[in-house]
Coordinates of C-alpha atoms in Angstrom, one line a residue:
X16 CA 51.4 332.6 165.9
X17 CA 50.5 330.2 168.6
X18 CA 47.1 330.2 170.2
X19 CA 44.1 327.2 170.2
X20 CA 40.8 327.4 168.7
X21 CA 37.4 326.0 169.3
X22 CA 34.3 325.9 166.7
X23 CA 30.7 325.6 167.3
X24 CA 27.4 325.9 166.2
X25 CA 25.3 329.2 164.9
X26 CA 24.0 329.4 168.1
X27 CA 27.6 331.0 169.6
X28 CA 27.8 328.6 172.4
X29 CA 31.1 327.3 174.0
X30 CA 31.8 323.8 173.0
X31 CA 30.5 321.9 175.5
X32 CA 32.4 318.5 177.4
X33 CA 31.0 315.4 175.4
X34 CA 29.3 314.4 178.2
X35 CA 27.1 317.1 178.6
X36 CA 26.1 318.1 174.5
X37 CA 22.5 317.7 174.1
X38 CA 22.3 316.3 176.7
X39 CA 24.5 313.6 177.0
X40 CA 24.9 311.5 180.4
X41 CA 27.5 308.7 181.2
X42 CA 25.9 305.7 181.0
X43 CA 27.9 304.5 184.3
X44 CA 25.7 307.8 185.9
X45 CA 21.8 306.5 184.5
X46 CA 20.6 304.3 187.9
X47 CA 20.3 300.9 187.9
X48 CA 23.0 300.5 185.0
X49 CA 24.9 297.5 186.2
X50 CA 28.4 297.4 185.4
X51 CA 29.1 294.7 182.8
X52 CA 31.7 294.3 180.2
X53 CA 31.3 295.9 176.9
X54 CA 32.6 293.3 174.6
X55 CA 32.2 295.6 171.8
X56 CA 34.0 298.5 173.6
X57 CA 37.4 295.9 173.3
X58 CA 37.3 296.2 170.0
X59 CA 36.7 299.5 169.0
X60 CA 39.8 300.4 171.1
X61 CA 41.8 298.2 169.1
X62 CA 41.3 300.6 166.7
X63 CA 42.8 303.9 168.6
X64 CA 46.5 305.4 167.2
X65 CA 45.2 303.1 164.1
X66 CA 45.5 305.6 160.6
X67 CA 42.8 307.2 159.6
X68 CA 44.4 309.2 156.6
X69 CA 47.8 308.8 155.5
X70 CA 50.5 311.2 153.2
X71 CA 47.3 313.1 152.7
X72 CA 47.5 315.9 150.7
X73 CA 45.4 319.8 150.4
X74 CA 43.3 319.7 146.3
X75 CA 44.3 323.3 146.2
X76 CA 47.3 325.2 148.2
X77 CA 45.9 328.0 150.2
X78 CA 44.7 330.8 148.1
X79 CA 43.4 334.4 148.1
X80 CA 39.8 333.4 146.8
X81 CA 38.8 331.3 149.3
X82 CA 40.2 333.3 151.8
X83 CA 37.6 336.0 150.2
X84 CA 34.7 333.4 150.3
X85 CA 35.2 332.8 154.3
X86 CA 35.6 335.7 155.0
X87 CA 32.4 336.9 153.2
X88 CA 30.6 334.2 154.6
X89 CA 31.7 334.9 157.9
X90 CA 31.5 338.9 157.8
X91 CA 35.2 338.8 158.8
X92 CA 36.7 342.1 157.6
X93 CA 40.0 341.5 159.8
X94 CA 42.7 343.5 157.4
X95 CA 44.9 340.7 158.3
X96 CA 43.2 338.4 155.5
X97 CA 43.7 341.0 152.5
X98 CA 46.8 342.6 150.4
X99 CA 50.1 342.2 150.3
X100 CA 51.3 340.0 153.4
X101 CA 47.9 338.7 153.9
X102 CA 47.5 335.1 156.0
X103 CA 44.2 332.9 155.6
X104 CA 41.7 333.0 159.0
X105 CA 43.2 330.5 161.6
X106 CA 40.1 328.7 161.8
X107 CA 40.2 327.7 158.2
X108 CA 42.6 325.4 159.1
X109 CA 40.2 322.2 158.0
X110 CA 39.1 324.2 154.9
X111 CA 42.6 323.6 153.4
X112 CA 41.9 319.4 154.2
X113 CA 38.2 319.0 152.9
X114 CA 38.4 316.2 149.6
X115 CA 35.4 318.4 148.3
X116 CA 32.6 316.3 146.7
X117 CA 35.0 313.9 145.0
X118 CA 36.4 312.9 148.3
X119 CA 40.0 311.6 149.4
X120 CA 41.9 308.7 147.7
X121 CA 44.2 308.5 151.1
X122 CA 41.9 307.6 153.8
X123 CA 43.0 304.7 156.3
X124 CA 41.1 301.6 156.1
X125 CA 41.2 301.3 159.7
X126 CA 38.4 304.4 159.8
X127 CA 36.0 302.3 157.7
X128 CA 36.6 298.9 159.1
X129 CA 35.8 301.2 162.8
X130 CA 32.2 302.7 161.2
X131 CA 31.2 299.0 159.5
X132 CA 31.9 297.4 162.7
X133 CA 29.8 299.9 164.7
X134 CA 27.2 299.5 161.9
X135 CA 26.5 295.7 161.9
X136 CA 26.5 296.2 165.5
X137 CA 23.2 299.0 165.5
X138 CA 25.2 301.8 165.7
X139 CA 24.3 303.3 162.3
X140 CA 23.8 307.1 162.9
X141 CA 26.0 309.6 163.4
X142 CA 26.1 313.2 164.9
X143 CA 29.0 315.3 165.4
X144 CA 29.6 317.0 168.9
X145 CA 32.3 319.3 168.5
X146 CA 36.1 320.0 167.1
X147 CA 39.3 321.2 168.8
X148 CA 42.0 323.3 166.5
X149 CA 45.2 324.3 167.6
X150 CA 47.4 327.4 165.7
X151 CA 50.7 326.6 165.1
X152 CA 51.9 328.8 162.4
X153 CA 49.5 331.3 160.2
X154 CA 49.0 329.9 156.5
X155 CA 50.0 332.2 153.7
X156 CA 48.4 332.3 150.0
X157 CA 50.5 329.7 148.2
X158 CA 51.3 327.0 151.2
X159 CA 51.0 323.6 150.3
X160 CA 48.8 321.3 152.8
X161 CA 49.9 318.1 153.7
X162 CA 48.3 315.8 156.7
X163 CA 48.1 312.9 158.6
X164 CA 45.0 312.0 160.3
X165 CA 44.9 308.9 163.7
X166 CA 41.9 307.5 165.6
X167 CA 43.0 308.8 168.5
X168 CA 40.1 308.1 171.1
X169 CA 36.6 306.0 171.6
X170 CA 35.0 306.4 174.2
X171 CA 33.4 304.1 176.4
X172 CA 29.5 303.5 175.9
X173 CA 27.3 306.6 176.2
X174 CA 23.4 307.0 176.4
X175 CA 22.4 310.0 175.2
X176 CA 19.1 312.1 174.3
X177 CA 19.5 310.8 170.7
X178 CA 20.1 307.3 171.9
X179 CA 23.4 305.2 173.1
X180 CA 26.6 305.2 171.4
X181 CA 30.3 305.7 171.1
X182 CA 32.5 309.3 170.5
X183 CA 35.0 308.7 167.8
X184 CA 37.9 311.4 168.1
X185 CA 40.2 312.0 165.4
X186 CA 43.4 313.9 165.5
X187 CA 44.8 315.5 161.7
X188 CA 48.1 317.3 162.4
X189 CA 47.8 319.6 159.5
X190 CA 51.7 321.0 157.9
X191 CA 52.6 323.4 155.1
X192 CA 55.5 323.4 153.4
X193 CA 56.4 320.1 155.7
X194 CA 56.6 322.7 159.1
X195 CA 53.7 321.7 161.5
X196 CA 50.7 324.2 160.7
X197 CA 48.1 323.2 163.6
X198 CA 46.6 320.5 164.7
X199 CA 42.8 319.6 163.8
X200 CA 40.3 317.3 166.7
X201 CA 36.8 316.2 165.4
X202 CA 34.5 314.5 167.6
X203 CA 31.1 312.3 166.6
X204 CA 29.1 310.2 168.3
X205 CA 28.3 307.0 166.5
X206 CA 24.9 305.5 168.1
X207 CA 22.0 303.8 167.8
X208 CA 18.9 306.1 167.8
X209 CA 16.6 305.9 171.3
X210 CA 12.7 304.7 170.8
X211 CA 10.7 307.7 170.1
X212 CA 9.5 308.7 173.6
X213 CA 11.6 306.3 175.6
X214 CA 15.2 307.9 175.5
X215 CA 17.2 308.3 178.4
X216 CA 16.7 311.6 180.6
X217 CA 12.9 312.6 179.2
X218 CA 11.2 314.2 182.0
X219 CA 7.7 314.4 183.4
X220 CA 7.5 317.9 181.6
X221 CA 8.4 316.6 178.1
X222 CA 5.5 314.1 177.7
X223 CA 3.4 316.9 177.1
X224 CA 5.5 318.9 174.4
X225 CA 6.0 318.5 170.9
X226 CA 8.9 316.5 169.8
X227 CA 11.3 317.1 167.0
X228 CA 9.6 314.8 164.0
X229 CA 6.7 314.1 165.9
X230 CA 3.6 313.0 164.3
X231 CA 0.1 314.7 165.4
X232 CA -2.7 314.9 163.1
X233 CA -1.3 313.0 160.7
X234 CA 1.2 314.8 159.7
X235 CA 5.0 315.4 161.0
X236 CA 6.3 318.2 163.2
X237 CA 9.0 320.8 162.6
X238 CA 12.2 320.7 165.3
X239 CA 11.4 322.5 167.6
X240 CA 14.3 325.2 168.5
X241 CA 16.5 325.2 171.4
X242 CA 15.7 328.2 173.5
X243 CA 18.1 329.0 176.5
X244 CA 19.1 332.4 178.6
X245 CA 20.9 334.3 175.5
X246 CA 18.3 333.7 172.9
X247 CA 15.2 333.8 175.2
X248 CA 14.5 337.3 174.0
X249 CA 14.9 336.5 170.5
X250 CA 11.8 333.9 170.7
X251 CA 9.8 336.1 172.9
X252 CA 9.8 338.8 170.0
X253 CA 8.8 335.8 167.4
X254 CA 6.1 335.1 169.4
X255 CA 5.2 339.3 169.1
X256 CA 6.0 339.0 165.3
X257 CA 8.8 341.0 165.8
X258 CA 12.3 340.0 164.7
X259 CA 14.6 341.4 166.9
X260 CA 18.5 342.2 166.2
X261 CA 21.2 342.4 168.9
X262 CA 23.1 345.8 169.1
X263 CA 26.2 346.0 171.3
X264 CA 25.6 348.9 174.1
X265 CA 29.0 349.8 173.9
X266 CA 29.7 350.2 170.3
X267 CA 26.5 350.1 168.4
X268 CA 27.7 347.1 166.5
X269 CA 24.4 344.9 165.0
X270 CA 24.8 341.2 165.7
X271 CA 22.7 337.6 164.5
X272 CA 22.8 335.4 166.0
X273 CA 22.0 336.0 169.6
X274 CA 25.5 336.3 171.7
X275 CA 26.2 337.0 174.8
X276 CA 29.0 339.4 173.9
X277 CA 30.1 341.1 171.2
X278 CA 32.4 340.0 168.7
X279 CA 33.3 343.5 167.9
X280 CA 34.5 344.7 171.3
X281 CA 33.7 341.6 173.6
X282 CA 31.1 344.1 175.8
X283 CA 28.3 341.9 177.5
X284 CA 25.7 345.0 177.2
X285 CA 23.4 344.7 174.6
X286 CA 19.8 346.4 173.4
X287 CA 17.3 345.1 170.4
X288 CA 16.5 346.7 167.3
X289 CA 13.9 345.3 165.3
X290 CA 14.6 344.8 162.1
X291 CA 12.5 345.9 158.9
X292 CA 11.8 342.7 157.5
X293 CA 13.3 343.7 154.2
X294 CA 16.3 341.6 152.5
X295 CA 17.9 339.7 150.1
X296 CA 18.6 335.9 149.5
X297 CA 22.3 336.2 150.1
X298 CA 22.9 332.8 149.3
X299 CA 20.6 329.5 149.4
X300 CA 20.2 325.7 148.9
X301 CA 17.3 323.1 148.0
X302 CA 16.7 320.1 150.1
X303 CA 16.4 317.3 148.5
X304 CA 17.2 314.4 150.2
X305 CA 16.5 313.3 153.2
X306 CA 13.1 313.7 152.6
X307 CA 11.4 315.8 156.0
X308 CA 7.8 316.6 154.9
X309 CA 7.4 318.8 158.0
X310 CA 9.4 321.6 155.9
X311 CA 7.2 321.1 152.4
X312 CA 4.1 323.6 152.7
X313 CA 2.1 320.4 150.9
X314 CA 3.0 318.0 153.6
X315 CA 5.1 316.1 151.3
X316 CA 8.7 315.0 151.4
X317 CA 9.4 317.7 148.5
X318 CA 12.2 319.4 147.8
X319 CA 12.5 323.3 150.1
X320 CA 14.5 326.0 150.2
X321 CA 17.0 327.2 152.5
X322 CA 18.6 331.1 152.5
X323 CA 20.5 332.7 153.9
X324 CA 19.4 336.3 153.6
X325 CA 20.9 339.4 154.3
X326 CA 18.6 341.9 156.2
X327 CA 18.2 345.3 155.3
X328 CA 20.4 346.5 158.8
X329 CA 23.1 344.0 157.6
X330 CA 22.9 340.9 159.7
X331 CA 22.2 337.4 158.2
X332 CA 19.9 335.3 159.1
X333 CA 19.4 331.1 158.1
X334 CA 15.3 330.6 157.4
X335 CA 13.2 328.9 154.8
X336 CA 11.6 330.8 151.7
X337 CA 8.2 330.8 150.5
X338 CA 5.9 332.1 148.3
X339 CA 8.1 331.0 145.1
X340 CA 9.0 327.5 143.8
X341 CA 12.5 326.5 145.0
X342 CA 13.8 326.5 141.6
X343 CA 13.0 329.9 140.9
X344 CA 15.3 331.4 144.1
X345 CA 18.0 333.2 143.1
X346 CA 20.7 334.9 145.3
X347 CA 19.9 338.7 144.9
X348 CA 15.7 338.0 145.0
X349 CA 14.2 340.6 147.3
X350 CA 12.2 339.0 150.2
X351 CA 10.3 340.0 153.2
X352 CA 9.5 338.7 156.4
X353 CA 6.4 337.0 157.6
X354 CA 5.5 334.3 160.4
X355 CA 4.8 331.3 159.6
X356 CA 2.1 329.5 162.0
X357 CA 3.8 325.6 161.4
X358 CA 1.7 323.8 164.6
X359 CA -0.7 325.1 167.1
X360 CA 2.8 325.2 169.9
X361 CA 5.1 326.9 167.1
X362 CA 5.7 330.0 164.8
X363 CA 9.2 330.4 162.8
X364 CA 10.1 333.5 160.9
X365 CA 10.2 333.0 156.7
X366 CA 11.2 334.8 154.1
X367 CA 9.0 335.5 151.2
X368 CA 10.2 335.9 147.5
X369 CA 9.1 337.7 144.7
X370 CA 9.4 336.1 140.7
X371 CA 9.5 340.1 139.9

């Protein structure tokens, strides 16, 4: 099986050229940028083909329970990952790498040398942009995962929304049983965050509109969501208090988040449904650090919940719970939806729990 593979973000969208995610611009494009030499830039690319993991190897060979967990998570139900002759989900393929929360003992010293010089230099935060995959062979319960990872790219300076920086890609070519299994890309940017107001592209329009982290009244602001052509509708039912589901015209399949197609069939025609409002927390975590006290319902830097909750119609949605302590949530807890008024410019969909 040969093919390549791109992941993204919940929100379905294409990965997007590193130029142009969130709103990234060239530097050598912003006017009046004069075209100097980046001393630091000499550097970095030292460190490109340099080893960033070596001999490494997979903590577990690729098994039938994971498998199960993805594909659960995922609401894959492709026969192709179950019984006899089964193969794990192609775009597992970094799954089978992760160190887990113990991390690896065979990272490069050449990948930390690159973040602590980009560090001492004001670089010091870091976002990731987007990955590549390419399939080379499907992985079968019992392969054994072996990889090497290189610094294969950095970039020349970039300004950006979130501020100015550097994208870091590093290749893994991942093998199983020694044969080449696929070939893994990950892309960050490593930059130094932009003054709050003064960041690079900010238009006329956006001096009036609440800010991600913001502070008014004395207190901070919630992100504020991305809204664009194939989720438009979505937030235009929030705003109704109703919470709206996708169904695909052509085979009646329900679908969250928003696409533009259907994953089903791949038909572009579409109609709501709105959904009841009834669920269950299908799965969940509790904040605790970094502290955001826009998300604590006291206005402190608490710890919150986060579900994941599976809707009565079957489709499952990421919001936050309230209405119960976050140590009391428990996967299975019935909830039900409300609207949640977080600043006079917006209103979120939450889940309410029950102790009973």
């Amino acid at each position: 099986m040969e093919g390549q593979g791109r992941k993204d973000g919940q929100d379905g969208q294409g990965v997007q050229d590193v130029r142009d995610v969130q709103g990234m611009r060239d530097v050598r494009d912003v006017q009046g940028v004069q075209d100097v030499r980046d001393e630091l830039y000499e550097r970095l690319r030292a460190y490109e083909g340099r080893a960033a993991a070596v001999a490494g190897s997979g903590k577990d060979p690729v098994n039938e329970p994971m498998i199960r967990h993805w594909c659960e998570a995922m609401g894959d139900t492709n026969p192709a990952y179950t019984g006899p002759g089964a193969i794990a989900p192609p775009a597992m393929l970094q799954a089978w790498t992760m160190g887990g929360l113990s991390g690896h003992t065979d990272r490069g010293e050449a990948y930390d040398e690159l973040f602590r010089l980009l560090d001492a230099a004001g670089y010091v935060s870091v976002v990731a942009t987007d990955c590549e995959q390419e399939y080379l062979r499907p992985l079968r319960p019992g392969d054994r995962i072996t990889f090497d990872a290189v610094i294969e790219a950095v970039s020349e300076r970039k300004t950006t929304k979130l501020g100015t920086g550097y994208f870091i890609t590093t290749r893994m070519d991942v093998r199983a049983q020694e044969e080449p299994a696929g070939t893994h890309r990950f892309r960050i940017l490593k930059y130094r965050p932009a003054a709050r107001g003064k960041a690079e592209g900010l238009t006329a329009t956006d001096k009036g509109t609440a800010r991600s982290g913001e502070r008014r009244g004395g207190r901070s602001l919630r992100p504020r969501p991305v809204i664009n052509r194939d989720n438009a509708g979505f937030w235009q039912g929030i705003s109704a208090h109703r919470l709206l589901i996708q169904r695909c015209g052509a085979c009646g399949t329900l679908r969250f988040p928003w696409l533009p197609g259907c994953n089903a069939c791949g038909s572009s025609e579409w109609e709501t449904v709105e959904a009841s409002g009834e669920g269950t927390v299908f799965s969940y975590v509790v904040m605790h650090h970094p502290p955001f006290p826009a998300f604590s319902t006291s206005g402190e830097a608490g710890p919150y919940a986060v579900a994941l909750v599976e809707l009565a119609e079957g489709v499952r949605m990421v919001s936050n719970m309230v209405g119960v302590p976050c140590e009391k949530v428990r996967v299975g807890m019935a909830v039900r939806l409300e609207f949640l008024r977080a600043d006079p410019e917006l209103e979120l969909p939450v889940f309410r729990g029950s102790e009973g």
